[in-house]
């Protein structure tokens, strides 16, 4: 959960002070204690944050579902990075109000998550 909190807390600094560097994305479904929802939630947070998306897995061993999630992360990350380049990096609207923030917004995209349960919903604002 520290990675989650730090990624959301630093998201607004992307391209203002540095390129954000969240923890790596893990996409594999085997040899891990993370469930599919937790994997997707973390991957989407990395993408929406706009920072670097580093993958810890051997890409040749990923199944189609994991590759699709990687494609989603890259698409989210490129869109978020473009917003940051335009001066509107991702923001965490509940950063000050919540002990563990749950929302990350950039452009028209919002990630709402329950990091304790490792579930999330990715949607559009407006």
PDB file of C-alpha atoms in Angstrom:
ATOM      1  CA  UNK A   1       0.000   0.000   0.000  1.00  0.00           C
ATOM      2  CA  UNK A   2       2.977   2.299   0.363  1.00  0.00           C
ATOM      3  CA  UNK A   3       3.557   2.143  -3.375  1.00  0.00           C
ATOM      4  CA  UNK A   4      -0.096   3.031  -3.962  1.00  0.00           C
ATOM      5  CA  UNK A   5      -0.014   5.983  -1.552  1.00  0.00           C
ATOM      6  CA  UNK A   6       3.293   7.302  -2.913  1.00  0.00           C
ATOM      7  CA  UNK A   7       2.248   7.010  -6.556  1.00  0.00           C
ATOM      8  CA  UNK A   8      -0.991   8.910  -5.978  1.00  0.00           C
ATOM      9  CA  UNK A   9       0.681  11.499  -3.732  1.00  0.00           C
ATOM     10  CA  UNK A  10       3.399  12.277  -6.289  1.00  0.00           C
ATOM     11  CA  UNK A  11       1.300  12.103  -9.442  1.00  0.00           C
ATOM     12  CA  UNK A  12       0.883  15.893  -9.695  1.00  0.00           C
ATOM     13  CA  UNK A  13       4.687  16.329  -9.810  1.00  0.00           C
ATOM     14  CA  UNK A  14       5.049  14.374 -13.069  1.00  0.00           C
ATOM     15  CA  UNK A  15       6.845  16.508 -15.665  1.00  0.00           C
ATOM     16  CA  UNK A  16       6.875  19.471 -13.269  1.00  0.00           C
ATOM     17  CA  UNK A  17       9.785  18.253 -11.157  1.00  0.00           C
ATOM     18  CA  UNK A  18      10.755  14.926 -12.719  1.00  0.00           C
ATOM     19  CA  UNK A  19       9.362  11.901 -14.503  1.00  0.00           C
ATOM     20  CA  UNK A  20       7.433   9.930 -11.924  1.00  0.00           C
ATOM     21  CA  UNK A  21       8.826   6.471 -11.285  1.00  0.00           C
ATOM     22  CA  UNK A  22       6.284   4.275  -9.481  1.00  0.00           C
ATOM     23  CA  UNK A  23       7.085   0.698  -8.519  1.00  0.00           C
ATOM     24  CA  UNK A  24       7.186  -1.764 -11.387  1.00  0.00           C
ATOM     25  CA  UNK A  25       4.108  -3.349 -12.892  1.00  0.00           C
ATOM     26  CA  UNK A  26       3.733  -7.076 -12.383  1.00  0.00           C
ATOM     27  CA  UNK A  27       1.410  -8.668 -14.919  1.00  0.00           C
ATOM     28  CA  UNK A  28       1.918 -12.389 -14.353  1.00  0.00           C
ATOM     29  CA  UNK A  29      -0.814 -14.432 -12.753  1.00  0.00           C
ATOM     30  CA  UNK A  30       1.416 -17.305 -11.621  1.00  0.00           C
ATOM     31  CA  UNK A  31       4.088 -17.417  -8.914  1.00  0.00           C
ATOM     32  CA  UNK A  32       2.550 -14.421  -7.136  1.00  0.00           C
ATOM     33  CA  UNK A  33       0.278 -13.802  -4.185  1.00  0.00           C
ATOM     34  CA  UNK A  34      -1.468 -10.970  -6.011  1.00  0.00           C
ATOM     35  CA  UNK A  35      -4.886 -11.727  -7.445  1.00  0.00           C
ATOM     36  CA  UNK A  36      -6.102 -10.573 -10.853  1.00  0.00           C
ATOM     37  CA  UNK A  37      -7.936  -7.547  -9.386  1.00  0.00           C
ATOM     38  CA  UNK A  38      -4.859  -6.414  -7.460  1.00  0.00           C
ATOM     39  CA  UNK A  39      -2.674  -6.776 -10.546  1.00  0.00           C
ATOM     40  CA  UNK A  40      -5.104  -4.732 -12.658  1.00  0.00           C
ATOM     41  CA  UNK A  41      -5.600  -2.081  -9.959  1.00  0.00           C
ATOM     42  CA  UNK A  42      -1.882  -1.455  -9.540  1.00  0.00           C
ATOM     43  CA  UNK A  43      -1.220  -1.528 -13.294  1.00  0.00           C
ATOM     44  CA  UNK A  44      -3.955   1.037 -13.934  1.00  0.00           C
ATOM     45  CA  UNK A  45      -2.634   3.296 -11.160  1.00  0.00           C
ATOM     46  CA  UNK A  46       0.785   3.282 -12.808  1.00  0.00           C
ATOM     47  CA  UNK A  47      -0.799   4.081 -16.182  1.00  0.00           C
ATOM     48  CA  UNK A  48      -3.075   6.865 -14.957  1.00  0.00           C
ATOM     49  CA  UNK A  49      -0.213   8.433 -12.973  1.00  0.00           C
ATOM     50  CA  UNK A  50       1.605   9.109 -16.239  1.00  0.00           C
ATOM     51  CA  UNK A  51       4.939   8.020 -14.876  1.00  0.00           C
ATOM     52  CA  UNK A  52       7.289   5.384 -16.180  1.00  0.00           C
ATOM     53  CA  UNK A  53       5.765   1.942 -16.650  1.00  0.00           C
ATOM     54  CA  UNK A  54       8.428  -0.663 -15.946  1.00  0.00           C
ATOM     55  CA  UNK A  55       7.420  -4.311 -16.160  1.00  0.00           C
ATOM     56  CA  UNK A  56       9.058  -6.868 -13.881  1.00  0.00           C
ATOM     57  CA  UNK A  57       7.951  -9.915 -15.881  1.00  0.00           C
ATOM     58  CA  UNK A  58       9.490 -11.782 -18.781  1.00  0.00           C
ATOM     59  CA  UNK A  59       7.240 -10.440 -21.555  1.00  0.00           C
ATOM     60  CA  UNK A  60       7.624 -13.633 -23.571  1.00  0.00           C
ATOM     61  CA  UNK A  61       5.853 -15.564 -20.788  1.00  0.00           C
ATOM     62  CA  UNK A  62       2.748 -13.334 -20.542  1.00  0.00           C
ATOM     63  CA  UNK A  63      -0.617 -14.686 -21.606  1.00  0.00           C
ATOM     64  CA  UNK A  64      -3.088 -12.759 -23.793  1.00  0.00           C
ATOM     65  CA  UNK A  65      -4.898 -11.243 -20.806  1.00  0.00           C
ATOM     66  CA  UNK A  66      -1.666  -9.920 -19.311  1.00  0.00           C
ATOM     67  CA  UNK A  67      -0.583  -8.519 -22.675  1.00  0.00           C
ATOM     68  CA  UNK A  68      -3.951  -6.760 -23.025  1.00  0.00           C
ATOM     69  CA  UNK A  69      -3.454  -5.205 -19.583  1.00  0.00           C
ATOM     70  CA  UNK A  70       0.022  -4.042 -20.606  1.00  0.00           C
ATOM     71  CA  UNK A  71      -1.473  -2.445 -23.735  1.00  0.00           C
ATOM     72  CA  UNK A  72      -4.042  -0.689 -21.519  1.00  0.00           C
ATOM     73  CA  UNK A  73      -1.331   0.584 -19.150  1.00  0.00           C
ATOM     74  CA  UNK A  74       0.721   1.938 -22.045  1.00  0.00           C
ATOM     75  CA  UNK A  75      -2.329   3.669 -23.559  1.00  0.00           C
ATOM     76  CA  UNK A  76      -3.308   5.182 -20.191  1.00  0.00           C
ATOM     77  CA  UNK A  77       0.261   6.262 -19.539  1.00  0.00           C
ATOM     78  CA  UNK A  78       0.653   7.958 -22.906  1.00  0.00           C
ATOM     79  CA  UNK A  79      -2.619   9.848 -22.480  1.00  0.00           C
ATOM     80  CA  UNK A  80      -1.710  10.891 -18.932  1.00  0.00           C
ATOM     81  CA  UNK A  81       1.793  11.936 -19.972  1.00  0.00           C
ATOM     82  CA  UNK A  82       0.318  14.059 -22.776  1.00  0.00           C
ATOM     83  CA  UNK A  83      -1.895  15.816 -20.213  1.00  0.00           C
ATOM     84  CA  UNK A  84       1.144  16.429 -18.011  1.00  0.00           C
ATOM     85  CA  UNK A  85       3.070  17.862 -20.966  1.00  0.00           C
ATOM     86  CA  UNK A  86       0.153  20.248 -21.480  1.00  0.00           C
ATOM     87  CA  UNK A  87       0.410  21.334 -17.846  1.00  0.00           C
ATOM     88  CA  UNK A  88      -2.377  19.192 -16.360  1.00  0.00           C
ATOM     89  CA  UNK A  89      -0.776  16.150 -14.698  1.00  0.00           C
ATOM     90  CA  UNK A  90      -2.775  13.504 -12.857  1.00  0.00           C
ATOM     91  CA  UNK A  91      -4.215  14.570  -9.509  1.00  0.00           C
ATOM     92  CA  UNK A  92      -5.422  12.750  -6.441  1.00  0.00           C
ATOM     93  CA  UNK A  93      -8.491  14.700  -5.245  1.00  0.00           C
ATOM     94  CA  UNK A  94      -8.782  12.878  -1.911  1.00  0.00           C
ATOM     95  CA  UNK A  95      -5.090  12.955  -0.996  1.00  0.00           C
ATOM     96  CA  UNK A  96      -5.539  15.277   1.983  1.00  0.00           C
ATOM     97  CA  UNK A  97      -8.945  13.975   3.073  1.00  0.00           C
ATOM     98  CA  UNK A  98      -8.224  10.246   3.222  1.00  0.00           C
ATOM     99  CA  UNK A  99      -5.649   8.275   5.172  1.00  0.00           C
ATOM    100  CA  UNK A 100      -5.358   6.053   2.112  1.00  0.00           C
ATOM    101  CA  UNK A 101      -6.335   7.907  -1.077  1.00  0.00           C
ATOM    102  CA  UNK A 102      -8.707   6.171  -3.474  1.00  0.00           C
ATOM    103  CA  UNK A 103      -8.995   8.385  -6.558  1.00  0.00           C
ATOM    104  CA  UNK A 104      -6.643   9.424  -9.341  1.00  0.00           C
ATOM    105  CA  UNK A 105      -7.788  11.720 -12.156  1.00  0.00           C
ATOM    106  CA  UNK A 106      -6.226  12.897 -15.364  1.00  0.00           C
ATOM    107  CA  UNK A 107      -8.041  14.511 -18.250  1.00  0.00           C
ATOM    108  CA  UNK A 108     -11.420  12.805 -18.552  1.00  0.00           C
ATOM    109  CA  UNK A 109     -10.225   9.602 -16.868  1.00  0.00           C
ATOM    110  CA  UNK A 110     -10.706   8.643 -13.240  1.00  0.00           C
ATOM    111  CA  UNK A 111      -9.444   5.587 -11.412  1.00  0.00           C
ATOM    112  CA  UNK A 112     -11.439   4.849  -8.258  1.00  0.00           C
ATOM    113  CA  UNK A 113     -10.026   2.084  -6.103  1.00  0.00           C
ATOM    114  CA  UNK A 114     -10.225   0.367  -2.785  1.00  0.00           C
ATOM    115  CA  UNK A 115      -6.532  -0.370  -2.298  1.00  0.00           C
ATOM    116  CA  UNK A 116      -7.168  -2.426   0.828  1.00  0.00           C
ATOM    117  CA  UNK A 117      -9.433  -4.781  -1.141  1.00  0.00           C
ATOM    118  CA  UNK A 118      -7.277  -4.389  -4.288  1.00  0.00           C
ATOM    119  CA  UNK A 119     -10.242  -3.567  -6.519  1.00  0.00           C
ATOM    120  CA  UNK A 120     -10.762  -0.666  -8.891  1.00  0.00           C
ATOM    121  CA  UNK A 121     -12.995   0.906 -11.478  1.00  0.00           C
ATOM    122  CA  UNK A 122     -11.662   2.932 -14.398  1.00  0.00           C
ATOM    123  CA  UNK A 123     -14.123   5.395 -15.859  1.00  0.00           C
ATOM    124  CA  UNK A 124     -14.702   8.705 -17.587  1.00  0.00           C
ATOM    125  CA  UNK A 125     -15.525  11.972 -15.894  1.00  0.00           C
ATOM    126  CA  UNK A 126     -18.395  14.073 -17.061  1.00  0.00           C
TER     127      UNK A 126
END
